[in-house]
Coordinates of C-alpha atoms and ligand atoms in Angstrom, one line a residue:
X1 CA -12.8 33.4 6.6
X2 CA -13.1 29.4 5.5
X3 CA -12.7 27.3 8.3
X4 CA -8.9 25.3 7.7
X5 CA -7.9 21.9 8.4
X6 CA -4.9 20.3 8.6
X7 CA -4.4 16.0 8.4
X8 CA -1.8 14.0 9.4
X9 CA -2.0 10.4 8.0
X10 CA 0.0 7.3 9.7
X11 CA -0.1 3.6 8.6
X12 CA -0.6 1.8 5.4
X13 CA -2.3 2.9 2.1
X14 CA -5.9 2.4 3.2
X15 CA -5.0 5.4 5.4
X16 CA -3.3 7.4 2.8
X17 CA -6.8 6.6 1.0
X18 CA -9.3 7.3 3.7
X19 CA -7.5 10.6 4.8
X20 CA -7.9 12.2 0.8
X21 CA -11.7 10.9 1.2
X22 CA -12.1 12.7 4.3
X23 CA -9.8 16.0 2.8
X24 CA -12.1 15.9 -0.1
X25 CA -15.3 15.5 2.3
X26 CA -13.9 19.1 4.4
X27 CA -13.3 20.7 1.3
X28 CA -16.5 20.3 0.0
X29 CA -18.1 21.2 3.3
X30 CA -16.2 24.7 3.1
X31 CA -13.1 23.5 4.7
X32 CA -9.7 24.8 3.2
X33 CA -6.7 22.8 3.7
X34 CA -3.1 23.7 5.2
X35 CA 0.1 21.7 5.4
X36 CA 0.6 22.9 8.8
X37 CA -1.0 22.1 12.1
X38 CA -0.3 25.3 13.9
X39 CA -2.1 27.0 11.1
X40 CA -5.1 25.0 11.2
X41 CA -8.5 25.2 13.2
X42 CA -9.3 21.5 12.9
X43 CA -6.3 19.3 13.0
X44 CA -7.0 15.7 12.3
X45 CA -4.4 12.7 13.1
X46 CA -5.4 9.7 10.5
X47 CA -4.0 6.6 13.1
X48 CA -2.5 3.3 12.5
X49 CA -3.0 0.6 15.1
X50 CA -0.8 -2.4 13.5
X51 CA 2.1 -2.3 16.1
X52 CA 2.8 -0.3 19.1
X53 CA 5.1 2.0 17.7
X54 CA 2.5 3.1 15.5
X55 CA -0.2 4.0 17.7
X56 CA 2.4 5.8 19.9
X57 CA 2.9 8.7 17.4
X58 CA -0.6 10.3 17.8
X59 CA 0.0 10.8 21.6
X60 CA 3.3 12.2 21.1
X61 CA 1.6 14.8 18.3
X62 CA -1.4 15.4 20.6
X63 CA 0.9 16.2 23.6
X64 CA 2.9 18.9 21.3
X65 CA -0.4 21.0 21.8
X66 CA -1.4 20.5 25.5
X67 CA -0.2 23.4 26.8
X68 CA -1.3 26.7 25.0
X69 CA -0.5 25.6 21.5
X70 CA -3.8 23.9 21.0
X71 CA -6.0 26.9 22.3
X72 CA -8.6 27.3 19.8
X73 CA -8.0 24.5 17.8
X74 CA -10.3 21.4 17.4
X75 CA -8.8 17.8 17.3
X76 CA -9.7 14.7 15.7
X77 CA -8.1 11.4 15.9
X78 CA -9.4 9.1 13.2
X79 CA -8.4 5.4 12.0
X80 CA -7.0 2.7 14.0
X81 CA -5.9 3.6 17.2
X82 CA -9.0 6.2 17.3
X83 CA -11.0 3.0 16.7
X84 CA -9.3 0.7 19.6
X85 CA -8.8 3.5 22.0
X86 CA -12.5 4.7 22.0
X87 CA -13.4 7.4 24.5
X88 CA -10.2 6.6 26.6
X89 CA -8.5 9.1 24.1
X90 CA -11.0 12.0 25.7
X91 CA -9.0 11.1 29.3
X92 CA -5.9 10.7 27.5
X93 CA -6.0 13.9 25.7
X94 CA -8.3 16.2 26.8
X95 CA -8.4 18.8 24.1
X96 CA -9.8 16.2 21.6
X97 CA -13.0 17.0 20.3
X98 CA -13.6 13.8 17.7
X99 CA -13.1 10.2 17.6
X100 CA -14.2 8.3 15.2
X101 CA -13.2 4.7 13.3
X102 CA -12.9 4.3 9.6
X103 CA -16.2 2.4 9.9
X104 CA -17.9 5.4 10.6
X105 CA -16.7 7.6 7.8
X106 CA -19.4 6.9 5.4
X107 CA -21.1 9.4 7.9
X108 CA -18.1 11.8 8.2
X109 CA -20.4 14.5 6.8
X110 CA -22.4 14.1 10.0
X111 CA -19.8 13.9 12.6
X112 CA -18.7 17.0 10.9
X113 CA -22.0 19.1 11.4
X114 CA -21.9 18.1 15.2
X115 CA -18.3 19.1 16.1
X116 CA -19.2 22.6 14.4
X117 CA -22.8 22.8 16.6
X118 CA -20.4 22.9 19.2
X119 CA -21.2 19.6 20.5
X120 CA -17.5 19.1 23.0
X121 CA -16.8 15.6 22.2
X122 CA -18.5 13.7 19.5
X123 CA -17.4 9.9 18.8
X124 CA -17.9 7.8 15.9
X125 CA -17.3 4.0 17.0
X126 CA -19.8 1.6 15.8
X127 CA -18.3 -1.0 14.2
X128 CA -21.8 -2.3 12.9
X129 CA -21.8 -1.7 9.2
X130 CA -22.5 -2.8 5.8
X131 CA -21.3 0.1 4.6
X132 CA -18.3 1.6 2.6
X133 CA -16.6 5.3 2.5
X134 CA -17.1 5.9 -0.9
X135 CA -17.3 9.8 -2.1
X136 CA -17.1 12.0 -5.3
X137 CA -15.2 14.6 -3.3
X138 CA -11.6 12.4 -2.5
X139 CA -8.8 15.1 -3.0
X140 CA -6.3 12.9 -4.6
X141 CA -3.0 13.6 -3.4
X142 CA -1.0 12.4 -6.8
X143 CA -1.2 13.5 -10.3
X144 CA -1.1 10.5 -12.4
X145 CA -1.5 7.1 -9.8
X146 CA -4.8 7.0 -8.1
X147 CA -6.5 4.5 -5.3
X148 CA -9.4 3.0 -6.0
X149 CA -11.2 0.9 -1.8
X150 CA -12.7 -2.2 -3.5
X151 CA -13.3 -3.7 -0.1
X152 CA -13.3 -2.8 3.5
X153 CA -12.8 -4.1 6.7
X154 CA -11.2 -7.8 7.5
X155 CA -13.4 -11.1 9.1
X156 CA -9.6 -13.4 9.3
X157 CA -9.2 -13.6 12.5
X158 CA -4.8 -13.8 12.3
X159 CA -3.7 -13.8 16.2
X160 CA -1.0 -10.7 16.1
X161 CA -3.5 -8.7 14.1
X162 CA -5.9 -5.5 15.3
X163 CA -7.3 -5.1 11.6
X164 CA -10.6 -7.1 12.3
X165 CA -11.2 -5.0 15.3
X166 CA -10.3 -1.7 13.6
X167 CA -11.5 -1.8 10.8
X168 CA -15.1 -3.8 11.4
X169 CA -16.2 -6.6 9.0
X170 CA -15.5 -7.1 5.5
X171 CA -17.8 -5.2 3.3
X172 CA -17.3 -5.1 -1.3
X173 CA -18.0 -2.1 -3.0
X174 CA -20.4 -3.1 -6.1
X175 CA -18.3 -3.9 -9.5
X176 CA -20.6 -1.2 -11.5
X177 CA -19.0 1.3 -8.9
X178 CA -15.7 0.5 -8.7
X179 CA -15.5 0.6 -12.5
X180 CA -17.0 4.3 -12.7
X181 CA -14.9 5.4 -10.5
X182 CA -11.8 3.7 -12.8
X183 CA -13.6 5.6 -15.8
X184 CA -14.0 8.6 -14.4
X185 CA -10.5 8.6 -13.3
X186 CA -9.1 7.5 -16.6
X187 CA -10.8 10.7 -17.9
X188 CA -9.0 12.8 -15.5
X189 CA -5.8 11.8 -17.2
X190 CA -5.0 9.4 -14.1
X191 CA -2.8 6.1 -15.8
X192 CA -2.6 3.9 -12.6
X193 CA -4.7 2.4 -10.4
X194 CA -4.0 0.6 -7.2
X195 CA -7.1 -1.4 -6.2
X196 CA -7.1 -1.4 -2.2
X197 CA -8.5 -3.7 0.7
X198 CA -7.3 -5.6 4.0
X199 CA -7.6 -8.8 2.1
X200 CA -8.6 -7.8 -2.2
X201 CA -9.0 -11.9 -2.6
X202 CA -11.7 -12.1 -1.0
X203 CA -13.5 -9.5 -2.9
X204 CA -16.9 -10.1 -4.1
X205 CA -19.2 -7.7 -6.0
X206 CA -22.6 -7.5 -4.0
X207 CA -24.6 -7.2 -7.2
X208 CA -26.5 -10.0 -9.0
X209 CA -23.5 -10.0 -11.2
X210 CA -21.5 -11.4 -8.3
X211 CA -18.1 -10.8 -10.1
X212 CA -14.8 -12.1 -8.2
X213 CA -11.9 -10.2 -7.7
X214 CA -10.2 -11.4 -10.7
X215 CA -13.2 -10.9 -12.4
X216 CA -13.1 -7.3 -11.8
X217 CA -9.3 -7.2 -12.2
X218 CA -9.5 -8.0 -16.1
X219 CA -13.0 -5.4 -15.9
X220 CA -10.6 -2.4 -14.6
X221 CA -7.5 -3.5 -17.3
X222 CA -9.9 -3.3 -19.9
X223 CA -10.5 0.5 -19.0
X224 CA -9.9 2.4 -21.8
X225 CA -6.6 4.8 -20.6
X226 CA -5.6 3.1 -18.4
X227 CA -2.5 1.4 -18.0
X228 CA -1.2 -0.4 -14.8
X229 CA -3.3 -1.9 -12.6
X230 CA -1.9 -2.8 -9.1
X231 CA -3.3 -4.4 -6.4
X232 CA -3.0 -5.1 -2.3
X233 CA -2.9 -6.9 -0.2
X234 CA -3.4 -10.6 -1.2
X235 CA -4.2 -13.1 1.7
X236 CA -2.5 -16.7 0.8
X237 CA -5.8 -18.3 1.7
X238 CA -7.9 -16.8 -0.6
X239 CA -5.8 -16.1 -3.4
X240 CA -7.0 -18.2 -6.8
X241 CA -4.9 -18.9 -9.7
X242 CA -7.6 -17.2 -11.8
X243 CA -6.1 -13.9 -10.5
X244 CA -2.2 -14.8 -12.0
X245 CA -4.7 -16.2 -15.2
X246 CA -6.2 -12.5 -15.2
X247 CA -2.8 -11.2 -15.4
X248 CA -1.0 -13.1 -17.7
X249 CA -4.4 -11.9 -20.3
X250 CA -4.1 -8.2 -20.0
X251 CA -1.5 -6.7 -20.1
X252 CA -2.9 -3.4 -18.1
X253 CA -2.2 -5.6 -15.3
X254 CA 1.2 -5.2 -13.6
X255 CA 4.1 -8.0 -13.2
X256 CA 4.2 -7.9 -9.2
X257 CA 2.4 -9.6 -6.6
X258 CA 2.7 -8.5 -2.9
X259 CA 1.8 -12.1 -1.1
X260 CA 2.4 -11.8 2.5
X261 CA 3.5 -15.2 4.3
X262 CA 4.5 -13.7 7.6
X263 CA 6.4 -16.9 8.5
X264 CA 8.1 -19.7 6.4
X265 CA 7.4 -22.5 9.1
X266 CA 3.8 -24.0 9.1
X267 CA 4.1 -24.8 13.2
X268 CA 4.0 -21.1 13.8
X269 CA 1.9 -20.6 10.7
X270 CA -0.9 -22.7 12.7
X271 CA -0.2 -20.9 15.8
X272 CA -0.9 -17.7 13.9
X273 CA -4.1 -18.6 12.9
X274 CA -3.3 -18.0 9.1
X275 CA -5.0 -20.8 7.9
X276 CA -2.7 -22.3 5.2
X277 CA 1.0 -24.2 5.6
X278 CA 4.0 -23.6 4.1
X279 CA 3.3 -26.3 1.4
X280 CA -0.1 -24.3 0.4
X281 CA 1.4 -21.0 0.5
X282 CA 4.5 -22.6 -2.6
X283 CA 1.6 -23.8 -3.7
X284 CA 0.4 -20.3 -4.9
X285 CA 3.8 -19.4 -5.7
X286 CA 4.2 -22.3 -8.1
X287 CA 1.2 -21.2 -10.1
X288 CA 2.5 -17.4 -10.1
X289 CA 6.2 -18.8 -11.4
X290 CA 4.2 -21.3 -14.0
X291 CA 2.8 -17.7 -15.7
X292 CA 3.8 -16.4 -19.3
X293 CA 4.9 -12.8 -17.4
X294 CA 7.7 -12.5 -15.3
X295 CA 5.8 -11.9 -12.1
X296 CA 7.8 -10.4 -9.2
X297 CA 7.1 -11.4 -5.7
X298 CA 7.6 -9.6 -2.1
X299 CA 5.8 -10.1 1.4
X300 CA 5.7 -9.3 4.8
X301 CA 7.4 -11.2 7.4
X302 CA 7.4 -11.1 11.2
X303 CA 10.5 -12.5 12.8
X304 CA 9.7 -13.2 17.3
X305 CA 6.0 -14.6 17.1
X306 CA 5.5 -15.9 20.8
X307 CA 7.2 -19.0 20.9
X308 CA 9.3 -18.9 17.2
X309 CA 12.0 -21.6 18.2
X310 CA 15.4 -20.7 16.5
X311 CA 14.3 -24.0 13.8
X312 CA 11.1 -22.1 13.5
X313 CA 12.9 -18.5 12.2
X314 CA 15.5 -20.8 10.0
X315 CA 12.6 -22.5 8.1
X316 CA 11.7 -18.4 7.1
X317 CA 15.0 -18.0 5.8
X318 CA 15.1 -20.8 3.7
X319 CA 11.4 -19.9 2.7
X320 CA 13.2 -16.6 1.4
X321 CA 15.7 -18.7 -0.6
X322 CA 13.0 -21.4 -1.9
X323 CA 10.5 -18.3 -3.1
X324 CA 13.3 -15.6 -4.5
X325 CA 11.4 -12.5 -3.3
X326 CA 11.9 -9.3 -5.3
X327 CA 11.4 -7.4 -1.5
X328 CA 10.4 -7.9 1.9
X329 CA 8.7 -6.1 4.5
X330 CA 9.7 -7.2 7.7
X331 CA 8.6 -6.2 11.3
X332 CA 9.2 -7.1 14.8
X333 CA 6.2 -9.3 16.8
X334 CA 4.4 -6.6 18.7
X335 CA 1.8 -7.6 21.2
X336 CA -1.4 -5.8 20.0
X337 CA -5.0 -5.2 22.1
X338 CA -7.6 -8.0 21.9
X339 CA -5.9 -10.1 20.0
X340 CA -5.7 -13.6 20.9
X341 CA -1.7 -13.7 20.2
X342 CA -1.7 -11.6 23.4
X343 CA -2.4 -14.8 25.9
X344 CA -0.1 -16.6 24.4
X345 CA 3.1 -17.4 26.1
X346 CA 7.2 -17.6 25.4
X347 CA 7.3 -14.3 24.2
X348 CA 10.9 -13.8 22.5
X349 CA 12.8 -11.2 24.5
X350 CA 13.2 -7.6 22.3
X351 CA 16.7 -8.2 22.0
X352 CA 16.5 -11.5 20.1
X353 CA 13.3 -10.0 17.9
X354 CA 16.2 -7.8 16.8
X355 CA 19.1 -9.9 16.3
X356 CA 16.3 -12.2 14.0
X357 CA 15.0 -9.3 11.7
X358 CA 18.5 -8.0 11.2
X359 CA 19.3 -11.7 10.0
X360 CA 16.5 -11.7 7.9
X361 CA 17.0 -8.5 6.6
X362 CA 20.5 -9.2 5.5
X363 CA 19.9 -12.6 3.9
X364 CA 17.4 -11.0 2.1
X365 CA 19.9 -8.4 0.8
X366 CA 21.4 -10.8 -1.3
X367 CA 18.7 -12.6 -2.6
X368 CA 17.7 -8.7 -4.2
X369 CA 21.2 -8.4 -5.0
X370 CA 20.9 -11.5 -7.0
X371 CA 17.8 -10.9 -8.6
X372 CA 18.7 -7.7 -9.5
X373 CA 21.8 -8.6 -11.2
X374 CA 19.9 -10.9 -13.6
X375 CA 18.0 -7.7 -14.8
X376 CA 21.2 -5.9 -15.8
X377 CA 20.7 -5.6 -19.6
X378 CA 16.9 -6.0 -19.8
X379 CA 14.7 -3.6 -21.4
X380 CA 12.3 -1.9 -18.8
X381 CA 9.3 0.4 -19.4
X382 CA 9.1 2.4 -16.5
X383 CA 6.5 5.4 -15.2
X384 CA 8.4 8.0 -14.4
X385 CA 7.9 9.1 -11.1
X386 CA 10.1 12.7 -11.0
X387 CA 13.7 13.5 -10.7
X388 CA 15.7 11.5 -8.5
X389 CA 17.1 15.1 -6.8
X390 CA 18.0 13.7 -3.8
X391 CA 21.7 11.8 -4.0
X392 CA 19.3 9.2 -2.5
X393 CA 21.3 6.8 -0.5
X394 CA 20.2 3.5 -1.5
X395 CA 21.5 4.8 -5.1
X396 CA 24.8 5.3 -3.4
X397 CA 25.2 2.2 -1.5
X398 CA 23.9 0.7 -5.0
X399 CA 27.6 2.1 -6.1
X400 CA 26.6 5.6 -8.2
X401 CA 28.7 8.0 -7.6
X402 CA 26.3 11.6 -6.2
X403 CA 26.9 13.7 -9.3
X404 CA 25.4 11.6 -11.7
X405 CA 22.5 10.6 -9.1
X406 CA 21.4 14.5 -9.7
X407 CA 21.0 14.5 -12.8
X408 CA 18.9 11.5 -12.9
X409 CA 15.2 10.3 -13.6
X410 CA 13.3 8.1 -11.4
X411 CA 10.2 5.7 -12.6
X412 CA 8.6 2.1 -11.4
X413 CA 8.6 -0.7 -13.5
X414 CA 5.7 -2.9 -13.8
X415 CA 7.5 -5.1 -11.5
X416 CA 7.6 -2.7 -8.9
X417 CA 10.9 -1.8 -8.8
X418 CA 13.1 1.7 -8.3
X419 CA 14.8 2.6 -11.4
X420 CA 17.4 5.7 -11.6
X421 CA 18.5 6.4 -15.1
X422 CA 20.0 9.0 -17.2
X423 CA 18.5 10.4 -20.6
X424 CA 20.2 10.9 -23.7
X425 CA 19.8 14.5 -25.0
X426 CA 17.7 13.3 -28.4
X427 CA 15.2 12.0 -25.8
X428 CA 14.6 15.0 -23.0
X429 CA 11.8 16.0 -24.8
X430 CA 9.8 12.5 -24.4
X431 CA 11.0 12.0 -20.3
X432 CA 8.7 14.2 -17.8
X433 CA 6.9 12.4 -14.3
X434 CA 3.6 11.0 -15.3
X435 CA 5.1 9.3 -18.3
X436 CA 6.2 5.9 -19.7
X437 CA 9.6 5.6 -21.3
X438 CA 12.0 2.4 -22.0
X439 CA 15.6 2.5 -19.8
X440 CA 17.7 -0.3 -20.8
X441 CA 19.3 -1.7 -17.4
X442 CA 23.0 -0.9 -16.3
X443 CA 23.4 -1.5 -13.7
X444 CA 21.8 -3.2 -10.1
X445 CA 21.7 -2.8 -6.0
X446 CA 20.0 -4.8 -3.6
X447 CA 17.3 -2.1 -3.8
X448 CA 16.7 -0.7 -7.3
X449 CA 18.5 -0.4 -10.6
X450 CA 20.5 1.8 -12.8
X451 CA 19.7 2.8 -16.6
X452 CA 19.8 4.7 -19.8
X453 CA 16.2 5.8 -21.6
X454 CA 16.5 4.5 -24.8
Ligands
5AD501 N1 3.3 -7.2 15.1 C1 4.2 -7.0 14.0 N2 3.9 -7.0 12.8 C2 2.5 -7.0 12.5 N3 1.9 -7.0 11.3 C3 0.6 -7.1 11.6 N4 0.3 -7.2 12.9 C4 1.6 -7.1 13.5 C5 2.0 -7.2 14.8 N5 1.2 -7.4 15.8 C6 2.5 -6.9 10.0 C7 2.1 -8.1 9.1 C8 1.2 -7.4 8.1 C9 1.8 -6.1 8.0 C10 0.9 -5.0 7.4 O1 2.1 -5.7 9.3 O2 3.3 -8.5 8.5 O3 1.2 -8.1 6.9
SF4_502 FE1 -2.4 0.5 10.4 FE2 -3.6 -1.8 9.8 FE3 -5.1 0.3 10.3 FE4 -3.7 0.2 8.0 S1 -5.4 -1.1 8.7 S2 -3.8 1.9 9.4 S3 -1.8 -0.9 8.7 S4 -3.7 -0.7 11.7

């Protein structure tokens, strides 16, 4: 019987990316894959590190199979936390058998080959590469949207952040690569890409050729088939205005920019170590607002940075007002390992952390609300995602009523956004996930829209 594996993947989409490398890397070592961890011989936890929360869910699975459960199995805990923990996850968590970074995948192949020599506990931890994960075997877990690593690793150096010491230094795949790989996928009927790294901007190819990251943004639009091209993340500092030139020229490329700011005030800008002011960061959005397309912004935000003075968090509010973003992330300050952010003092008491994001959240509610309204009649191609089965509740809170909700379609537009619609029964035949289809605009919530296929 083949070996099985199950994998559990936490964190942002650089996870979601590595863990269908590393699936595809088991499968083609003879691996078969389960969707559940009591069925599986190898069960491997994909971690994220960004704040505490985060890391805390691997224990919490590991300690599920501590007594018994676990007999027989091997564990793995890979990514983030696997990185910053090191070997203390051995004393932690006994019945763990591999550790290793995302810096080390690029020999995953190898780490596999000692865990089944029987070696007990096998680590993989240098940080020390030049190296990226790249493989023909990623088992891609969507049919028709597909992510493409153009760069690894992170060398800013932001005071609240474990990504430079999780992820090792910043390493670009080569242009010619990245391209096949678009090609190849465009062949496999895939129609959108999402081009992934800690920091895309700073992207550059390590061939002669030397392309930039807009450079290779217009090279992967121009791929015959396909038809968005998304991109994240986008540091402030790095980001040119050649990229929002890029866009308005091809229209492969998608109307949406995810920009984070993590603070509107340029005092605790500085103190974050970000490396640009509130005045430079408008700066950027200026040039993004001065394009032909009608580019759609959102960001992350942290509300409680040691220190944010109550004139501090009101300068991010009206930041949210001055920049009209489409959507938000927005997290609490967590203290994180190593970083410098961690020595600093005047930490804002949990309490207050909350009370800010909750303001945040809710001025931000009607800023979308806005936004949203002024979209109400526009025409919108969208790819359709699925059925919206689900009587989904921001649909209800964005006032439709649950019968009609299950009998709707769901799809992105090129902005980004959620949009629920109906379809006429001329057009059923023309609406199935994976396509594109036009939905004229009914009707808008703070958190997606309404619409008819037309
Ligand atoms: N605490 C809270 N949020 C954080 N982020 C990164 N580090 C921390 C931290 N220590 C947020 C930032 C980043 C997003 C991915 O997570 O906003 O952009
Ligand atoms: Fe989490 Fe950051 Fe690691 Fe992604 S890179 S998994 S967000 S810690």
């Amino acid at each position: 019987m083949l070996k099985s594996f199950y994998i559990e993947t936490f964190g942002c989409q650089m996870n979601v990316h590595d863990s269908e490398k590393v699936a595809g890397t088991l499968l083609n070592s003879g691996y078969r894959q389960v969707d559940n961890a009591d069925d599986a011989d190898l069960v491997l936890y994909n971690t994220c590190s960004i704040r505490e929360k985060a890391a805390q869910k691997v224990f919490s699975r590991l300690g599920q199979f501590r007594k018994g459960r676990g007999e027989g199995k091997q564990f793995a805990v890979i990514g983030c936390v696997a990185q910053q923990e090191g070997e203390k996850i051995f004393e932690a968590a006994p019945h763990v058998n591999l550790v290793a970074g995302s810096a080390s995948y690029s020999r995953f192949s190898e780490l596999l080959a000692q865990l089944e020599s029987g070696q007990r506990r096998v680590t993989g931890l240098s940080l020390d590469t030049d190296q990226t994960f790249d493989t023909e075997f990623t088992k891609r877990g969507h049919p028709f949207r597909a992510y493409i690593t153009i760069i690894e690793g992170c060398d800013k150096h932001c005071a609240y952040c474990v990504v430079p010491f999780t992820r090792g230094p910043e390493r670009s795949r080569t242009a010619a690569s990245v391209l096949a790989e678009a090609r190849r996928l465009a062949d496999a009927g895939y129609t959108e890409i999402q081009l992934l790294g800690q920091n895309v901007n700073s992207y550059r190819d390590p061939s002669p050729a030397a392309v930039s990251f807009a450079g290779l943004l217009s090279q992967v639009a121009e791929v015959p088939g396909i038809r968005r091209v998304r991109f994240t993340t986008s540091h402030p500092r790095d980001f040119r205005r050649e990229i929002v030139e890029a866009i308005d020229s091809h229209p492969a490329l998608c109307d949406h920019i995810h920009l984070p700011v993590q603070s509107g005030s340029s005092s605790v800008l500085e103190r974050m170590l970000r490396d640009y002011t509130r005045q430079e960061y408008m700066e950027r959005i200026g040039w993004i607002r001065q394009a032909r397309r009608p580019i759609s912004i959102s960001t992350d935000i942290i509300v409680g940075f040691p220190g944010e003075t109550e004139a501090e968090f009101a300068e991010t509010l009206s930041l949210l007002d001055e920049v009209g973003y489409d959507s938000i992330f927005s997290f609490q300050y967590s203290p994180r390992p190593n970083t410098s952010a961690l020595r600093m003092e005047d930490a804002i008491p949990d309490e207050e952390k909350g009370r800010r994001l909750r303001v945040l959240q809710q001025h931000q509610r009607e800023i979308q609300w806005q936004r949203n309204a002024a979209l109400v009649g526009t025409l919108q191609e969208v790819l359709v995602e699925g059925r919206n089965t689900r009587g989904n509740r921001s649909l209800n809170r964005d006032g439709c009523d649950e019968h009609s909700c299950n009998e709707q379609w769901k799809g992105r537009t090129s902005q980004n956004m959620m949009l629920n619609f109906t379809v006429p029964a001329s057009l059923e035949h023309a609406v199935a996930a994976g396509e594109y289809c036009n939905v004229r605009v009914s009707k808008a919530g703070p958190n997606s829209l309404v619409g008819e296929a037309v």
